[in-house]
mmCIF file of C-alpha atoms in Angstrom:
data_model
loop_
_atom_site.group_PDB
_atom_site.id
_atom_site.type_symbol
_atom_site.label_atom_id
_atom_site.label_comp_id
_atom_site.label_asym_id
_atom_site.label_seq_id
_atom_site.Cartn_x
_atom_site.Cartn_y
_atom_site.Cartn_z
ATOM 1 C CA UNK A 1 0.040 0.139 0.200
ATOM 2 C CA UNK A 2 0.772 3.819 -0.400
ATOM 3 C CA UNK A 3 3.332 5.095 2.016
ATOM 4 C CA UNK A 4 4.288 8.570 2.797
ATOM 5 C CA UNK A 5 7.580 9.850 4.348
ATOM 6 C CA UNK A 6 8.656 13.472 4.915
ATOM 7 C CA UNK A 7 12.016 14.821 5.582
ATOM 8 C CA UNK A 8 14.013 17.333 6.401
ATOM 9 C CA UNK A 9 15.824 19.624 8.972
ATOM 10 C CA UNK A 10 14.103 19.701 12.461
ATOM 11 C CA UNK A 11 15.151 23.147 13.545
ATOM 12 C CA UNK A 12 15.191 26.224 11.487
ATOM 13 C CA UNK A 13 16.505 29.593 12.612
ATOM 14 C CA UNK A 14 13.706 32.381 12.821
ATOM 15 C CA UNK A 15 13.242 34.851 9.474
ATOM 16 C CA UNK A 16 15.127 31.331 7.801
ATOM 17 C CA UNK A 17 12.718 28.992 5.099
ATOM 18 C CA UNK A 18 11.725 25.578 6.427
ATOM 19 C CA UNK A 19 12.367 22.920 3.539
ATOM 20 C CA UNK A 20 10.547 19.407 3.726
ATOM 21 C CA UNK A 21 9.980 16.567 1.551
ATOM 22 C CA UNK A 22 7.619 13.749 0.984
ATOM 23 C CA UNK A 23 8.180 10.345 -0.889
ATOM 24 C CA UNK A 24 5.515 8.656 -1.897
ATOM 25 C CA UNK A 25 6.225 4.961 -1.949
ATOM 26 C CA UNK A 26 4.076 1.707 -2.579
ATOM 27 C CA UNK A 27 1.724 3.419 -5.591
ATOM 28 C CA UNK A 28 1.436 5.851 -8.447
ATOM 29 C CA UNK A 29 1.743 9.861 -7.443
ATOM 30 C CA UNK A 30 -0.229 10.026 -10.888
ATOM 31 C CA UNK A 31 -4.274 11.152 -10.156
ATOM 32 C CA UNK A 32 -4.078 12.503 -6.683
ATOM 33 C CA UNK A 33 -3.591 15.987 -5.091
ATOM 34 C CA UNK A 34 -0.470 15.399 -2.421
ATOM 35 C CA UNK A 35 -1.234 17.976 0.644
ATOM 36 C CA UNK A 36 1.122 19.424 3.335
ATOM 37 C CA UNK A 37 -0.998 19.706 7.231
ATOM 38 C CA UNK A 38 0.526 20.721 10.095
ATOM 39 C CA UNK A 39 -0.328 20.563 13.904
ATOM 40 C CA UNK A 40 1.493 23.414 16.206
ATOM 41 C CA UNK A 41 1.947 20.925 19.747
ATOM 42 C CA UNK A 42 -0.878 20.147 22.129
ATOM 43 C CA UNK A 43 -2.680 21.525 19.070
ATOM 44 C CA UNK A 44 -5.361 21.264 16.249
ATOM 45 C CA UNK A 45 -4.459 20.461 12.318
ATOM 46 C CA UNK A 46 -4.196 23.498 9.607
ATOM 47 C CA UNK A 47 -3.883 22.333 6.006
ATOM 48 C CA UNK A 48 -1.346 24.438 4.039
ATOM 49 C CA UNK A 49 -1.956 23.421 0.506
ATOM 50 C CA UNK A 50 -1.483 21.324 -2.244
ATOM 51 C CA UNK A 51 -0.050 20.079 -5.581
ATOM 52 C CA UNK A 52 -1.546 18.378 -8.482
ATOM 53 C CA UNK A 53 1.158 15.590 -10.360
ATOM 54 C CA UNK A 54 1.119 18.205 -13.001
ATOM 55 C CA UNK A 55 2.150 21.069 -11.202
ATOM 56 C CA UNK A 56 -0.707 23.132 -10.550
ATOM 57 C CA UNK A 57 -1.154 24.112 -6.633
ATOM 58 C CA UNK A 58 -3.638 25.519 -4.192
ATOM 59 C CA UNK A 59 -2.791 27.209 -0.936
ATOM 60 C CA UNK A 60 -4.032 28.322 2.132
ATOM 61 C CA UNK A 61 -4.656 32.140 1.923
ATOM 62 C CA UNK A 62 -3.302 32.008 5.690
ATOM 63 C CA UNK A 63 -0.450 31.212 4.420
ATOM 64 C CA UNK A 64 -0.045 31.884 0.572
ATOM 65 C CA UNK A 65 2.174 34.606 0.897
ATOM 66 C CA UNK A 66 5.168 32.547 1.888
ATOM 67 C CA UNK A 67 4.378 28.642 1.059
ATOM 68 C CA UNK A 68 5.521 26.843 -2.327
ATOM 69 C CA UNK A 69 4.398 23.354 -2.838
ATOM 70 C CA UNK A 70 6.279 21.932 -5.902
ATOM 71 C CA UNK A 71 6.228 17.921 -7.416
ATOM 72 C CA UNK A 72 9.020 16.022 -8.662
ATOM 73 C CA UNK A 73 7.313 13.374 -10.380
ATOM 74 C CA UNK A 74 10.456 11.465 -11.538
ATOM 75 C CA UNK A 75 11.184 11.207 -8.115
ATOM 76 C CA UNK A 76 7.839 10.601 -6.537
ATOM 77 C CA UNK A 77 8.488 12.974 -4.403
ATOM 78 C CA UNK A 78 6.715 16.723 -3.556
ATOM 79 C CA UNK A 79 8.246 19.564 -1.627
ATOM 80 C CA UNK A 80 7.084 22.104 0.753
ATOM 81 C CA UNK A 81 9.135 26.009 1.186
ATOM 82 C CA UNK A 82 7.832 27.857 3.588
ATOM 83 C CA UNK A 83 9.509 31.156 4.527
ATOM 84 C CA UNK A 84 10.262 33.940 6.895
ATOM 85 C CA UNK A 85 9.543 31.316 9.439
ATOM 86 C CA UNK A 86 8.408 32.237 13.210
ATOM 87 C CA UNK A 87 8.324 30.667 16.632
ATOM 88 C CA UNK A 88 4.527 30.024 15.500
ATOM 89 C CA UNK A 89 5.749 28.037 12.542
ATOM 90 C CA UNK A 90 6.561 25.600 15.258
ATOM 91 C CA UNK A 91 4.501 22.066 14.596
ATOM 92 C CA UNK A 92 4.683 18.492 13.337
ATOM 93 C CA UNK A 93 4.185 18.890 9.781
ATOM 94 C CA UNK A 94 2.282 15.937 7.827
ATOM 95 C CA UNK A 95 2.600 15.109 4.182
ATOM 96 C CA UNK A 96 -0.934 13.189 3.091
ATOM 97 C CA UNK A 97 -2.497 12.418 -0.155
ATOM 98 C CA UNK A 98 -5.896 13.087 -2.035
ATOM 99 C CA UNK A 99 -8.558 10.875 -3.275
ATOM 100 C CA UNK A 100 -7.556 9.288 -6.698
ATOM 101 C CA UNK A 101 -9.659 11.700 -8.963
ATOM 102 C CA UNK A 102 -10.005 8.935 -11.497
ATOM 103 C CA UNK A 103 -12.549 7.858 -9.132
ATOM 104 C CA UNK A 104 -13.909 10.987 -7.075
ATOM 105 C CA UNK A 105 -14.421 14.523 -8.389
ATOM 106 C CA UNK A 106 -11.660 17.090 -8.634
ATOM 107 C CA UNK A 107 -13.438 19.175 -5.655
ATOM 108 C CA UNK A 108 -13.017 16.243 -3.091
ATOM 109 C CA UNK A 109 -9.926 16.831 -0.532
ATOM 110 C CA UNK A 110 -9.600 14.340 2.042
ATOM 111 C CA UNK A 111 -6.512 12.945 3.361
ATOM 112 C CA UNK A 112 -5.389 9.510 3.500
ATOM 113 C CA UNK A 113 -2.914 8.223 4.423
ATOM 114 C CA UNK A 114 -0.434 10.225 6.051
ATOM 115 C CA UNK A 115 3.044 10.651 6.633
ATOM 116 C CA UNK A 116 4.172 9.827 10.105
ATOM 117 C CA UNK A 117 4.787 13.507 10.581
ATOM 118 C CA UNK A 118 8.329 14.981 11.415
ATOM 119 C CA UNK A 119 8.502 18.103 13.886
ATOM 120 C CA UNK A 120 10.218 21.352 12.774
ATOM 121 C CA UNK A 121 11.204 24.068 15.407
ATOM 122 C CA UNK A 122 11.720 27.509 15.137
ATOM 123 C CA UNK A 123 14.495 28.776 17.468
ATOM 124 C CA UNK A 124 17.262 30.291 17.319
ATOM 125 C CA UNK B 1 -13.204 30.294 6.066
ATOM 126 C CA UNK B 2 -15.755 27.542 6.938
ATOM 127 C CA UNK B 3 -15.501 27.616 11.409
ATOM 128 C CA UNK B 4 -15.863 23.559 12.615
ATOM 129 C CA UNK B 5 -17.056 23.598 16.063
ATOM 130 C CA UNK B 6 -16.837 20.002 17.973
ATOM 131 C CA UNK B 7 -18.786 19.061 20.815
ATOM 132 C CA UNK B 8 -18.029 17.818 23.369
ATOM 133 C CA UNK B 9 -14.821 18.409 24.244
ATOM 134 C CA UNK B 10 -14.104 15.374 26.255
ATOM 135 C CA UNK B 11 -16.629 12.836 26.376
ATOM 136 C CA UNK B 12 -15.911 9.503 28.874
ATOM 137 C CA UNK B 13 -17.325 6.728 28.260
ATOM 138 C CA UNK B 14 -17.104 2.529 29.292
ATOM 139 C CA UNK B 15 -15.933 -0.364 26.912
ATOM 140 C CA UNK B 16 -19.180 -1.816 24.944
ATOM 141 C CA UNK B 17 -20.928 1.958 25.201
ATOM 142 C CA UNK B 18 -21.954 4.256 21.977
ATOM 143 C CA UNK B 19 -20.057 7.420 21.185
ATOM 144 C CA UNK B 20 -21.622 10.753 19.859
ATOM 145 C CA UNK B 21 -19.606 13.154 18.833
ATOM 146 C CA UNK B 22 -21.025 16.010 17.113
ATOM 147 C CA UNK B 23 -19.470 18.430 14.425
ATOM 148 C CA UNK B 24 -21.074 21.915 13.706
ATOM 149 C CA UNK B 25 -20.463 24.134 10.808
ATOM 150 C CA UNK B 26 -20.574 27.681 10.426
ATOM 151 C CA UNK B 27 -22.206 27.273 7.199
ATOM 152 C CA UNK B 28 -23.740 24.856 4.971
ATOM 153 C CA UNK B 29 -21.185 22.224 3.748
ATOM 154 C CA UNK B 30 -22.115 21.135 -0.142
ATOM 155 C CA UNK B 31 -22.260 17.854 -1.052
ATOM 156 C CA UNK B 32 -21.858 16.533 2.339
ATOM 157 C CA UNK B 33 -18.267 17.063 2.105
ATOM 158 C CA UNK B 34 -17.134 15.836 5.364
ATOM 159 C CA UNK B 35 -14.851 13.913 6.948
ATOM 160 C CA UNK B 36 -13.660 12.216 10.321
ATOM 161 C CA UNK B 37 -10.563 11.563 11.737
ATOM 162 C CA UNK B 38 -8.847 9.222 14.696
ATOM 163 C CA UNK B 39 -5.749 10.543 15.877
ATOM 164 C CA UNK B 40 -3.610 8.790 18.729
ATOM 165 C CA UNK B 41 -0.955 9.721 20.862
ATOM 166 C CA UNK B 42 2.194 10.301 18.391
ATOM 167 C CA UNK B 43 0.425 9.300 15.809
ATOM 168 C CA UNK B 44 -1.059 10.867 12.506
ATOM 169 C CA UNK B 45 -4.331 10.846 11.731
ATOM 170 C CA UNK B 46 -6.028 8.314 10.176
ATOM 171 C CA UNK B 47 -9.162 8.948 7.510
ATOM 172 C CA UNK B 48 -12.566 7.263 9.287
ATOM 173 C CA UNK B 49 -15.274 8.565 7.145
ATOM 174 C CA UNK B 50 -15.339 11.074 3.856
ATOM 175 C CA UNK B 51 -18.313 11.925 1.971
ATOM 176 C CA UNK B 52 -20.288 12.380 5.595
ATOM 177 C CA UNK B 53 -20.821 8.886 5.936
ATOM 178 C CA UNK B 54 -18.613 6.519 3.302
ATOM 179 C CA UNK B 55 -16.125 4.169 5.608
ATOM 180 C CA UNK B 56 -12.615 4.435 4.567
ATOM 181 C CA UNK B 57 -11.339 1.381 3.436
ATOM 182 C CA UNK B 58 -10.678 -1.181 6.390
ATOM 183 C CA UNK B 59 -12.510 1.239 8.964
ATOM 184 C CA UNK B 60 -14.972 -1.143 11.110
ATOM 185 C CA UNK B 61 -18.516 -0.758 10.765
ATOM 186 C CA UNK B 62 -18.406 0.426 14.359
ATOM 187 C CA UNK B 63 -18.088 3.643 13.150
ATOM 188 C CA UNK B 64 -20.721 5.479 11.196
ATOM 189 C CA UNK B 65 -21.449 9.439 9.778
ATOM 190 C CA UNK B 66 -24.457 10.847 9.794
ATOM 191 C CA UNK B 67 -25.723 14.728 8.406
ATOM 192 C CA UNK B 68 -26.185 17.658 6.330
ATOM 193 C CA UNK B 69 -25.948 20.832 5.930
ATOM 194 C CA UNK B 70 -24.511 22.222 9.203
ATOM 195 C CA UNK B 71 -24.607 19.450 11.893
ATOM 196 C CA UNK B 72 -22.747 15.983 11.281
ATOM 197 C CA UNK B 73 -22.589 13.225 13.540
ATOM 198 C CA UNK B 74 -19.278 10.323 14.031
ATOM 199 C CA UNK B 75 -21.121 7.461 15.991
ATOM 200 C CA UNK B 76 -19.031 4.738 17.709
ATOM 201 C CA UNK B 77 -20.865 1.667 18.884
ATOM 202 C CA UNK B 78 -19.504 -1.090 20.869
ATOM 203 C CA UNK B 79 -16.462 1.085 22.273
ATOM 204 C CA UNK B 80 -13.083 -0.534 22.753
ATOM 205 C CA UNK B 81 -10.332 1.035 24.559
ATOM 206 C CA UNK B 82 -8.618 0.952 21.483
ATOM 207 C CA UNK B 83 -11.059 3.568 20.542
ATOM 208 C CA UNK B 84 -9.725 5.855 23.146
ATOM 209 C CA UNK B 85 -8.291 8.762 20.561
ATOM 210 C CA UNK B 86 -8.923 12.550 19.683
ATOM 211 C CA UNK B 87 -11.253 12.764 16.536
ATOM 212 C CA UNK B 88 -11.259 15.691 14.960
ATOM 213 C CA UNK B 89 -13.773 16.909 11.511
ATOM 214 C CA UNK B 90 -12.690 18.106 8.670
ATOM 215 C CA UNK B 91 -14.649 20.292 5.532
ATOM 216 C CA UNK B 92 -13.545 20.054 2.157
ATOM 217 C CA UNK B 93 -16.548 21.698 0.755
ATOM 218 C CA UNK B 94 -14.950 24.912 0.640
ATOM 219 C CA UNK B 95 -11.277 26.208 -0.222
ATOM 220 C CA UNK B 96 -9.506 26.334 2.603
ATOM 221 C CA UNK B 97 -10.311 22.940 3.956
ATOM 222 C CA UNK B 98 -10.689 23.600 7.822
ATOM 223 C CA UNK B 99 -10.639 21.073 10.704
ATOM 224 C CA UNK B 100 -12.376 21.042 13.785
ATOM 225 C CA UNK B 101 -10.555 21.606 17.474
ATOM 226 C CA UNK B 102 -11.058 18.104 18.270
ATOM 227 C CA UNK B 103 -13.400 15.807 20.286
ATOM 228 C CA UNK B 104 -11.246 13.868 22.679
ATOM 229 C CA UNK B 105 -12.509 10.165 23.641
ATOM 230 C CA UNK B 106 -11.632 8.359 26.849
ATOM 231 C CA UNK B 107 -12.482 4.615 27.352
ATOM 232 C CA UNK B 108 -12.373 3.915 31.367
#
């Protein structure tokens, strides 16, 4: 079955750029949107944005000015860049797969499966 | 954006009982575009329900979802201690998709 694995630095300095990569194994990267979602320690979930295998993207307006999500289909990876980070960006970052758009309308946006998550701390 | 309010904040029940979790939206969610997730400590969320009432693959039929418009419910029958977790609802009817703040279910 499909598995997702996040990778990247666990510590980022304030004002710098957070960069994470999600590697997809056991399935195709085609016909799905691929999302980033974060969860500050002890708090709820926030959708950051997604990318289609074609490269088209959608972002949460609350983060849009600082976020870039991209995809590399040859490596079966997609990536997150978040610029100008502050302590408020400290969170567990998850990557997740959207539904198969060969079976569901393109506006469907639930998440299954998720990666295990990676904690990113913003601190000097 | 659509705000989802989940209630109760914490629910304490015994094994074998039924749990009823509520998710209320600040505006109507089109096409019943609502999902439910289970999150256990130090784990990623797991999809339980999508489309308000469709069970995800391999989810036991003890879990069921219902509702439409602004009011949705997750029902868990015959509670098992392994059902102890935080449960989140998520709407994807309007972008950005948003999550509720969660209901913590304790099985004692």
